[in-house]
Coordinates of C-alpha atoms and ligand atoms in Angstrom, one line a residue:
X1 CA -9.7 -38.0 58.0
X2 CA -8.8 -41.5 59.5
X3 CA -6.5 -43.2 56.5
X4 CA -7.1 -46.9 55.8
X5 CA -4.4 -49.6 56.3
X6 CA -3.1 -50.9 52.9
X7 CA -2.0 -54.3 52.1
X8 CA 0.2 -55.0 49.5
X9 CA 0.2 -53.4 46.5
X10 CA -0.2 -54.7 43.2
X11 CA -0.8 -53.2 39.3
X12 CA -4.2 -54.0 40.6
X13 CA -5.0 -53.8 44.0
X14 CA -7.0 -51.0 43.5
X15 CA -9.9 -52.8 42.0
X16 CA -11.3 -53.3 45.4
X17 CA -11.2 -49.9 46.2
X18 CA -13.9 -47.7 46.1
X19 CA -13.1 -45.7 42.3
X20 CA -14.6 -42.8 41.0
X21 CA -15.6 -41.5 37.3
X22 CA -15.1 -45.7 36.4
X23 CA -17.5 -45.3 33.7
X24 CA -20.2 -48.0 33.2
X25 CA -18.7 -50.8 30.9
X26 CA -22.0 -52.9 30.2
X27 CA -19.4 -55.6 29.1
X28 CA -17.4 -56.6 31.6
X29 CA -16.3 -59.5 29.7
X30 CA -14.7 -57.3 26.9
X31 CA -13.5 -54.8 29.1
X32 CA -11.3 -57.9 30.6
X33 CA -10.3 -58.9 26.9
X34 CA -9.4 -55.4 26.3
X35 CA -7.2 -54.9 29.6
X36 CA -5.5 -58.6 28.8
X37 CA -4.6 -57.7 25.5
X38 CA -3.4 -54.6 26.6
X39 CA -0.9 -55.9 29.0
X40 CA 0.1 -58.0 26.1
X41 CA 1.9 -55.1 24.1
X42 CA 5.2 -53.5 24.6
X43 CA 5.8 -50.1 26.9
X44 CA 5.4 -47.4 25.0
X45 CA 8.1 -45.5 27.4
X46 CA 11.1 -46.9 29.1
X47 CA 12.5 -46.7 33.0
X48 CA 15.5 -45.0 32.0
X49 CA 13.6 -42.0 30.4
X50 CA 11.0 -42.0 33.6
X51 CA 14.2 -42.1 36.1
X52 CA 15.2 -39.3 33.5
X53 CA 12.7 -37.0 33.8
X54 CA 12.8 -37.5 37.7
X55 CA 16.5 -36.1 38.1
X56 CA 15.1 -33.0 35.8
X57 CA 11.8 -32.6 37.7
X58 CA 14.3 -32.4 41.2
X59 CA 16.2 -29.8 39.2
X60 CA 13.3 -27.6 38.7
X61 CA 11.9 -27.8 42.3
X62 CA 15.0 -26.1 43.1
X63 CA 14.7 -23.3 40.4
X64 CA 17.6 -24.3 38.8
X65 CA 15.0 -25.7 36.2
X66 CA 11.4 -24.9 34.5
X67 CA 8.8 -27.1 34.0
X68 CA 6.7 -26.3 31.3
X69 CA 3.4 -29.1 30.8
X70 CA 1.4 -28.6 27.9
X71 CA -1.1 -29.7 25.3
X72 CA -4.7 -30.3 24.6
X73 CA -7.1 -30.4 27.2
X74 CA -8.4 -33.8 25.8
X75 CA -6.6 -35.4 22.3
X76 CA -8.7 -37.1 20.1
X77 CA -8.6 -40.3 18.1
X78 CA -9.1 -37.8 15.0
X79 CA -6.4 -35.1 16.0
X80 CA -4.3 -38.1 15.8
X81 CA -2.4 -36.8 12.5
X82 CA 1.0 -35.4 11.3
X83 CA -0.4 -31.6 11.4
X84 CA -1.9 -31.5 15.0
X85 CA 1.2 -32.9 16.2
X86 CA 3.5 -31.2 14.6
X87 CA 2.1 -27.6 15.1
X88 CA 1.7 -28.9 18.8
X89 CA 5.3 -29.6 19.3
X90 CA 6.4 -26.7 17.5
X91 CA 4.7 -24.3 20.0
X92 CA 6.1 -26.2 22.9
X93 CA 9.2 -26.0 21.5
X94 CA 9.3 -22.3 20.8
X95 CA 7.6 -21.3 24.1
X96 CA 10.4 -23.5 25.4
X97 CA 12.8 -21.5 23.9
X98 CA 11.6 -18.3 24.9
X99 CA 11.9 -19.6 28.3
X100 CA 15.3 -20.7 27.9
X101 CA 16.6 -17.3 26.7
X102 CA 14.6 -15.2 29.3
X103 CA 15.6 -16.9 32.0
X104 CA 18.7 -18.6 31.4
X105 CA 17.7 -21.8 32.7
X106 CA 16.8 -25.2 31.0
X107 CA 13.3 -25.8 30.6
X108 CA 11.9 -29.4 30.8
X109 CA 9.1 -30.2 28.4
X110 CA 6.0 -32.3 28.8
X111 CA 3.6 -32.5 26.7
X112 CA -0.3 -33.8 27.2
X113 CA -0.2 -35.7 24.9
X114 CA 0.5 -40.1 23.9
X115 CA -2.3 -40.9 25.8
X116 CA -4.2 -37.7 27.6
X117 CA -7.4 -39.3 26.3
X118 CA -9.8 -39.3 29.1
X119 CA -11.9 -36.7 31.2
X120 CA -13.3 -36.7 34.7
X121 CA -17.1 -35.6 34.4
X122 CA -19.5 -33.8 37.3
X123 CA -22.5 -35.9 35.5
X124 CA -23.1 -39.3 34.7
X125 CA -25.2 -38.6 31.6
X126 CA -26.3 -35.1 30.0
X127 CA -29.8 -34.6 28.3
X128 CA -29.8 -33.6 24.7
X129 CA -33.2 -32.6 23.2
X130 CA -35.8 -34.6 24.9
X131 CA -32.9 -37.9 25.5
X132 CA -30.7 -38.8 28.5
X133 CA -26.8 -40.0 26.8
X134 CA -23.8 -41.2 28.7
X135 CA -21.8 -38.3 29.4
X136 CA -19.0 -38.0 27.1
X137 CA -16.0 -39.3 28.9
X138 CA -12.9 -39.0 26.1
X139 CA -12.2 -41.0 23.4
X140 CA -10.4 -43.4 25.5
X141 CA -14.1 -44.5 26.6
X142 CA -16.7 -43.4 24.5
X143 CA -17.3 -41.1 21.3
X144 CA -18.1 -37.7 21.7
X145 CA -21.1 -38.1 18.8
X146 CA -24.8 -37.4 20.5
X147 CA -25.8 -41.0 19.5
X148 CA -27.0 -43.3 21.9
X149 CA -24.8 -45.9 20.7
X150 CA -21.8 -43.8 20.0
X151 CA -21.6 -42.9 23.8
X152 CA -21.9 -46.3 25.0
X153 CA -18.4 -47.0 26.7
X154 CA -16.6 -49.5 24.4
X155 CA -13.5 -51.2 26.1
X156 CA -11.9 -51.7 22.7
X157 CA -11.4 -47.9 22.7
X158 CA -8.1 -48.7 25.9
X159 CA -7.2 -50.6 22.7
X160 CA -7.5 -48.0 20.0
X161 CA -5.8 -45.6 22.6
X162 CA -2.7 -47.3 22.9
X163 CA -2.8 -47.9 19.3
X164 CA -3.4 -44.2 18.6
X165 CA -0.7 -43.1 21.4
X166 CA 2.0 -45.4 20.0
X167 CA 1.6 -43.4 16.8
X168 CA 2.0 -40.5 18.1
X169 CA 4.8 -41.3 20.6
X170 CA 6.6 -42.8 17.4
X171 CA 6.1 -39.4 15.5
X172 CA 7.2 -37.0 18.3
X173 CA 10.5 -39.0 18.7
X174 CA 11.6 -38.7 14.9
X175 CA 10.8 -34.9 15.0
X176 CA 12.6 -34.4 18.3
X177 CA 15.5 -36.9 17.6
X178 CA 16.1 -36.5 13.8
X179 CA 16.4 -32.9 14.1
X180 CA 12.8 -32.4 12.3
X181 CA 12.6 -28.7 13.7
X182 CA 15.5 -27.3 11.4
X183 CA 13.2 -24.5 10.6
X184 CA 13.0 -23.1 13.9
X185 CA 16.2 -21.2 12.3
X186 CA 13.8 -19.0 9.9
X187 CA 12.3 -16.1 11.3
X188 CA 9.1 -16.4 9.4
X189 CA 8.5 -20.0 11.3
X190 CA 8.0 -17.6 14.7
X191 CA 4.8 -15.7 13.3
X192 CA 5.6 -12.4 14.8
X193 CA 2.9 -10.4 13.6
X194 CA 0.4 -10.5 15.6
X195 CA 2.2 -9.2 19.2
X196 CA 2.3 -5.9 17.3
X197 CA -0.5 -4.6 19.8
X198 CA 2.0 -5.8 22.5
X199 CA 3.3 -2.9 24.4
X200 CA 6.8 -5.4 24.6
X201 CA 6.2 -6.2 20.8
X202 CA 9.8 -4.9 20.1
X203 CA 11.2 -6.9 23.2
X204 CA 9.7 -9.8 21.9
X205 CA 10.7 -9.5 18.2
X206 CA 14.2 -9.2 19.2
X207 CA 14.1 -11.8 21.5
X208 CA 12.9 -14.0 18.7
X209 CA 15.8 -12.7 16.4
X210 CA 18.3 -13.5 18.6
X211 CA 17.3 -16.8 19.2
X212 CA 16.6 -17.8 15.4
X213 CA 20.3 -16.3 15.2
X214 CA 21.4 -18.5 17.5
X215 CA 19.7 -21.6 16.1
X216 CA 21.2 -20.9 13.0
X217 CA 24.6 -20.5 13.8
X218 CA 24.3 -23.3 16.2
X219 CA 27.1 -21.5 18.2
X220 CA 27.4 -20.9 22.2
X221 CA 25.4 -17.9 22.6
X222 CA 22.9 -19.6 24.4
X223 CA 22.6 -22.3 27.0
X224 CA 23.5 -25.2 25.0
X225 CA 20.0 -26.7 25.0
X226 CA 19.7 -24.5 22.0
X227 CA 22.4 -25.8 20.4
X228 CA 21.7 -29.3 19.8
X229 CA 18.4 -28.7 18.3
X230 CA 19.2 -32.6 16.7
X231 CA 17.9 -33.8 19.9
X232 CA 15.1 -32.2 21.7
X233 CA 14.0 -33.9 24.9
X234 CA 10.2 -34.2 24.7
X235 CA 8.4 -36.4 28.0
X236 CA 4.8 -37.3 27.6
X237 CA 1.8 -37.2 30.2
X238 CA -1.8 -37.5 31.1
X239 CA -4.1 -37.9 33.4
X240 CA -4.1 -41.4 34.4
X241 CA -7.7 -41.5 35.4
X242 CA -8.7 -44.6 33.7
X243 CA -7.1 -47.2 35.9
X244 CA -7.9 -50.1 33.5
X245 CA -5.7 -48.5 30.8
X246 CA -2.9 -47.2 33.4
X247 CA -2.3 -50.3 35.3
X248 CA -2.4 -52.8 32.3
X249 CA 0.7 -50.7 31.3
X250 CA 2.3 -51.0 34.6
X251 CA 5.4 -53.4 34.5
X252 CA 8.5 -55.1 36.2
X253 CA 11.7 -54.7 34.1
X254 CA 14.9 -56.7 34.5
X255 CA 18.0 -54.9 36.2
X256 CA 15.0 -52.2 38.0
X257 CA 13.4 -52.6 41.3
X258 CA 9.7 -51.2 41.3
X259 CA 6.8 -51.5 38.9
X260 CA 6.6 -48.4 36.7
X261 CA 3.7 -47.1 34.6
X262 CA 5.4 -47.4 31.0
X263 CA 2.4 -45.9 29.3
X264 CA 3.7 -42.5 29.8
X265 CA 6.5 -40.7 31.6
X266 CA 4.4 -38.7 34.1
X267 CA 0.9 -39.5 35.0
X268 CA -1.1 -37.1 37.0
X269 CA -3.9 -37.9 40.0
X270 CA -6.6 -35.0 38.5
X271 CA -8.2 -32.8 41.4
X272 CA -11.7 -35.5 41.5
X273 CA -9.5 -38.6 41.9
X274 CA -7.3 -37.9 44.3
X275 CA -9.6 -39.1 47.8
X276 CA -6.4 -40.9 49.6
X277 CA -8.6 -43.6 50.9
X278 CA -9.9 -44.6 46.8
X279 CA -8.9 -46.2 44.0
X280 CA -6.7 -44.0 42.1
X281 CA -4.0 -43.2 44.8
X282 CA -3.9 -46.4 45.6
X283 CA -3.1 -47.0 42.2
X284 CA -1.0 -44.0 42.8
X285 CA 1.2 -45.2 45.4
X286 CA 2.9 -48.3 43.8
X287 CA 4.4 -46.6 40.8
X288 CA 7.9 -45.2 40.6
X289 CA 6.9 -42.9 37.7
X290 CA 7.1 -38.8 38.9
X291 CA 3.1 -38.1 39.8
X292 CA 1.3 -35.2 39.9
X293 CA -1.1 -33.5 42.0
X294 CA -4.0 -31.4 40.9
X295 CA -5.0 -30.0 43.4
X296 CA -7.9 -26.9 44.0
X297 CA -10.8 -26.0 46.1
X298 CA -11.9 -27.1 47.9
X299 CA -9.6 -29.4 49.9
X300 CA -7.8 -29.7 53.4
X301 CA -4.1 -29.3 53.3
X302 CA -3.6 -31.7 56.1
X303 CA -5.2 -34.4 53.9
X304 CA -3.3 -32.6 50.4
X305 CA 0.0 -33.5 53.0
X306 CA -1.4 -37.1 53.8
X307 CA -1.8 -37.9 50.3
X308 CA 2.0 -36.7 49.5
X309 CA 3.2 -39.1 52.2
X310 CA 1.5 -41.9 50.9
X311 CA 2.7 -41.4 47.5
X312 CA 5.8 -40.3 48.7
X313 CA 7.1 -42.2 52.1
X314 CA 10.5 -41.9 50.9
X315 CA 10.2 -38.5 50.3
X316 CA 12.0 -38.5 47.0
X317 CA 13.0 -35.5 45.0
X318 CA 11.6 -34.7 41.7
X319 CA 8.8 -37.5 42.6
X320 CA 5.7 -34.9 43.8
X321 CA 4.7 -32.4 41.1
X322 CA 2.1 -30.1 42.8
X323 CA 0.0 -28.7 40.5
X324 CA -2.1 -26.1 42.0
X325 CA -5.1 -24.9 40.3
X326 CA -7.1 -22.0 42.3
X327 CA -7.9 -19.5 39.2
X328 CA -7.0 -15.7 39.6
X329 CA -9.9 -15.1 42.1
X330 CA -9.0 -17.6 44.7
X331 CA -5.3 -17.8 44.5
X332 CA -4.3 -15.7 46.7
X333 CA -6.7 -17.0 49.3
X334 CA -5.8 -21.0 48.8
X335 CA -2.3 -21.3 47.9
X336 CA -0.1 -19.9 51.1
X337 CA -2.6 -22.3 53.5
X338 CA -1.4 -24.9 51.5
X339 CA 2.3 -24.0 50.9
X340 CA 2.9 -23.6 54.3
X341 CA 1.4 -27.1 55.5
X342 CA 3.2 -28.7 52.8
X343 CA 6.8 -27.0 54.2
X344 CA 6.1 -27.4 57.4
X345 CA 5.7 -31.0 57.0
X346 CA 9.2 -30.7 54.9
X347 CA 8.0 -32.2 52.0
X348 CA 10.2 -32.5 48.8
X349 CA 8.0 -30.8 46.1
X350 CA 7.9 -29.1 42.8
X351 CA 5.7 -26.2 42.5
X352 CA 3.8 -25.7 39.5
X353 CA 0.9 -23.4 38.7
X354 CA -2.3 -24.7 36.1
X355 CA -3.6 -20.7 35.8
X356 CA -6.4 -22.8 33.5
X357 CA -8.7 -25.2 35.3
X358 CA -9.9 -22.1 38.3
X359 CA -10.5 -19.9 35.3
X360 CA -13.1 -21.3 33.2
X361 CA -16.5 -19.7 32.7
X362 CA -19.1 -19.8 30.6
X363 CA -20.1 -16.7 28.0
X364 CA -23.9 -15.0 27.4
X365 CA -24.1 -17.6 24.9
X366 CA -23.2 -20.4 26.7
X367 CA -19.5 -20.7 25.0
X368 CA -17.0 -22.6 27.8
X369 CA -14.1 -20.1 27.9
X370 CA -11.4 -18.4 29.9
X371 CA -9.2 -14.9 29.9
X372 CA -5.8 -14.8 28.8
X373 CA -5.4 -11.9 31.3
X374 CA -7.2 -14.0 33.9
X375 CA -4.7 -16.6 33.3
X376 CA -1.7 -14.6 32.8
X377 CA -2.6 -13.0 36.4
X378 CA -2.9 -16.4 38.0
X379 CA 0.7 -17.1 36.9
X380 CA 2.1 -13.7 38.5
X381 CA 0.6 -14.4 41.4
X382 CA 1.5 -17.7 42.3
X383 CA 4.9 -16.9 41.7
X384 CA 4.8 -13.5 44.0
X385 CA 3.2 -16.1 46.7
X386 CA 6.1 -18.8 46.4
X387 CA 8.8 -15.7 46.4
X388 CA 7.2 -13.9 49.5
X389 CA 6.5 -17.5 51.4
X390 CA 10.3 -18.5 50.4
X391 CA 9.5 -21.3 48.4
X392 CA 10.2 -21.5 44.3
X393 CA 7.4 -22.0 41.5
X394 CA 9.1 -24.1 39.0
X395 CA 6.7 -24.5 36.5
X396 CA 3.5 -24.3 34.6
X397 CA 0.6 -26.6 33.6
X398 CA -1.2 -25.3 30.7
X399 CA -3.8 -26.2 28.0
X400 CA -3.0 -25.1 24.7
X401 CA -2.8 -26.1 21.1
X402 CA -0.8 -25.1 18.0
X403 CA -3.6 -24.3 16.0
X404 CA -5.3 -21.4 15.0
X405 CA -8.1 -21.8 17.5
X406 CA -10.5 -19.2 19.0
X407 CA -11.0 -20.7 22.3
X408 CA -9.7 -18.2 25.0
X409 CA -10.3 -14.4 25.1
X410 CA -7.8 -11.8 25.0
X411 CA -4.3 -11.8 24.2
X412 CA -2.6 -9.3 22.0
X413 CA -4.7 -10.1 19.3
X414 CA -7.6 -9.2 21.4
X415 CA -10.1 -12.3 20.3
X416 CA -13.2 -11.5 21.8
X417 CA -16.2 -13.3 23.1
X418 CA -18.0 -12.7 19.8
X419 CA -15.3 -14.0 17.9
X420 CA -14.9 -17.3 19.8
X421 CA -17.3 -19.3 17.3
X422 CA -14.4 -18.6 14.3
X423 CA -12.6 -21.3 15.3
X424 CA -14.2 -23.4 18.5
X425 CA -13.2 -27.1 18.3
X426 CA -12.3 -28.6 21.8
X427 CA -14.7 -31.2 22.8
X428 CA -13.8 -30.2 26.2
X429 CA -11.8 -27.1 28.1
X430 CA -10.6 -23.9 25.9
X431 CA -7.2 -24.0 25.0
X432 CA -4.6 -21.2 24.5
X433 CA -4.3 -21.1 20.9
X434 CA -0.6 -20.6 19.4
X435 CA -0.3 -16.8 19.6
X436 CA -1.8 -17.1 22.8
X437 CA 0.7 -19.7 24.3
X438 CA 3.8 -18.1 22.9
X439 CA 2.1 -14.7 24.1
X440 CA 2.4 -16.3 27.6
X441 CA 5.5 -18.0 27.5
X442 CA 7.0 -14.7 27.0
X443 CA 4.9 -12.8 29.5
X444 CA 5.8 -15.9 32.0
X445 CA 9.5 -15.7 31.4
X446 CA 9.2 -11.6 31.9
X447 CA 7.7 -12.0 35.5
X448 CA 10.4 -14.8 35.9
X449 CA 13.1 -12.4 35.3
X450 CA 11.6 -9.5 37.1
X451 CA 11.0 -11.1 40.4
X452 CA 14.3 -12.5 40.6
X453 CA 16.2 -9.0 39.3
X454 CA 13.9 -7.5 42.3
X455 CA 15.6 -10.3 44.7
X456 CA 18.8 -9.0 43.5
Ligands
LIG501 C1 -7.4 -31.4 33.4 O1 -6.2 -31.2 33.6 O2 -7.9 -31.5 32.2 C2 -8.4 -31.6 34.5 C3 -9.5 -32.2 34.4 O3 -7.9 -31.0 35.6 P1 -8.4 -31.0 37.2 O4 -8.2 -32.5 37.6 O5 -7.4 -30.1 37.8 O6 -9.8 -30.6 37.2
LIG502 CO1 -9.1 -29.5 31.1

């Protein structure tokens, strides 16, 4: 594909690019109220935690490091509340932890979450009973209610967003920095039951006690991440996919060269978005922020590697977060082409696997779910492909939740597809629920340790 010649870039240069999933604003004169008051309003991240998380993310390309990226496919203005975000950094935290133990590295956690408020769509509108609506695009655009008004997009929503991700943002520092997760220490805070049909059940229920005992004790038995539980580092992400909200958060700051995207620490470019010749990379390509990369079928690799060297000329560690998303069926097939373009080209990247968005389908009754198993095996085999291609898979992209939600099948509890209407409540993808995700984090962190004891 011939690649256009860019001028000079600005917050918003992109606007004359051609943009996909922009959704239709009937008022354009509101949606440039909203975007001017927007850029009115203080960052809700700083450079110094961005340039942070960079030096981490370099870390973790080089396995010294884990990436682990989680949260709700889509948040909603309503999930906006103490419990959903409490129960969602707790089961970050603890599946960080696992990690941590298992395989004796730090783990660097990123949540979806401050501002992961809008979706890419295949359709433009969706018929309900004998009426066409605008599809629902996130709360960030429109609401989610079939009501032809409801689904309208409403530019005051970029408002409400940074509204309702300032909140949260404010909430998730004082757990993390005031030491809010003292309870970690009790054993009964780790829900251990239901891995008892777990053939590693034991495994894991000693691994839990010996991390609670070294919580409590606070002493060195651990790598000292766990020992200054006062101050968790938490980063934030989402898919910046809405340019209007993205780039009226995009700012200068005194003593820093470079604009930087101060809405969050790491936006992503989703897998629909990321055409090198649109809006959104261009966009993209004037940010110093770490970016990631969706990236699944179908694409070229030579174009995947085009796009990295547009986002990345300098070829900056810890900058390019791949985040490749096949599912368990086509994993094995995609990845290697696309591993070995990107190596030969010598490109400074970090590897991370999303075992969610290739494994979605859709039950007898129409329920959107996935397969733990399914996802657990997409994980095990992306890292047997890095190991066996000599390249490192240093994290994991996942959608999950701390709730009790019946969303994906399988796990040790054994939800099945009968039982997913218990407990159904995402608007948008299935999520992990919280046995599931710490079900995971200790299956990941088993493969982790087995590969590399098999490398010697
Ligand atoms: C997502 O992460 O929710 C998403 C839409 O992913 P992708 O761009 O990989 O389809
Ligand atoms: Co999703």
């Amino acid at each position: 594909m011939e690649i256009i010649k860019r001028k000079s870039w600005t917050p918003e240069s992109w606007r004359t690019f051609p943009i996909r999933q922009l959704p239709d604003y009937p008022n354009t004169e509101a949606l440039e109220k909203a975007y001017n008051q927007l850029q009115t309003y203080p960052p809700l991240v700083t450079t110094w935690e961005i340039d942070a998380l960079k030096k981490k993310l370099a870390k973790a390309a080089k396995g010294e490091s884990f990436l682990l990226q989680g949260g709700d496919c889509a948040e909603t203005f309503e999930d906006c509340n103490s419990p959903h975000i409490v129960k969602l950094l707790k089961v970050l935290l603890q599946m960080s932890f696992i990690m941590v133990h298992e395989m004796n590295i730090s783990v660097v956690r990123v949540g979806r979450i401050a501002g992961q408020y809008a979706k890419p769509r295949s359709k433009a509108s969706e018929r309900i009973g004998d009426l066409d609506y605008p599809i629902y695009r996130g709360d960030l655009v429109n609401g989610y209610e079939v009501d032809a008004d409801i689904r309208v997009p409403d530019p005051q929503r970029l408002v409400e967003a940074y509204h309702k991700s300032g909140l949260t943002l404010n909430f998730i520092r004082a757990l993390t920095e005031g030491g809010g997760f003292a309870d970690l220490h009790h054993p009964e805070y780790w829900e251990l039951d239901f891995m008892s049909n777990n053939q590693y059940y034991e495994e894991y229920a000693n691994l839990v006690k010996s991390i609670t005992n070294a919580v409590k004790f606070m002493e060195g038995v651990l790598p000292s991440e766990l020992t200054s539980l006062r101050q968790v580092e938490m980063f934030t992400s989402h898919e910046a996919l809405n340019l209007y909200y993205d780039s009226a958060q995009t700012r200068q700051t005194p003593h820093k060269t470079g604009w930087y995207n101060l809405s969050t620490h790491m936006p992503w470019i989703g897998n629909r978005t990321r055409d090198i010749n649109e809006a959104h990379v261009e966009y993209f390509r004037g940010i110093k922020n770490p970016v990631g990369i969706k990236v699944g079928p179908p694409f070229d690799a030579d174009e995947i590697c085009d796009l990295i060297q547009v986002l990345n000329p300098s070829n900056e560690e810890g900058k390019i977060v791949m985040i490749t998303r096949f599912g368990n069926a086509n994993v094995e097939h995609g990845l290697p082409g696309l591993i070995e373009k990107v190596t030969r080209r010598g490109f400074n990247v970090l590897w991370s696997a999303d075992p969610m968005h290739g494994n979605t389908f859709s039950t007898g009754n129409g329920i959107k779910t996935r397969a733990f198993d399914d996802i657990l095996s997409e994980i095990r085999k992306s890292f047997s492909i890095h190991r066996d291609m000599g390249t490192i898979l240093g994290g994991v992209h996942l959608e999950l939740t701390g709730e009790n939600v019946t969303e994906c099948v399988g796990g040790a509890n054994g939800l099945q597809e009968k039982g997913l209407d218990q407990n159904y409540r995402t608007f948008c993808d299935p999520r992990l629920n919280y046995e599931q995700s710490l079900e995971l984090a200790f299956m990941t962190s088993r493969e982790w340790k087995r590969l590399k004891k098999e490398k010697g």
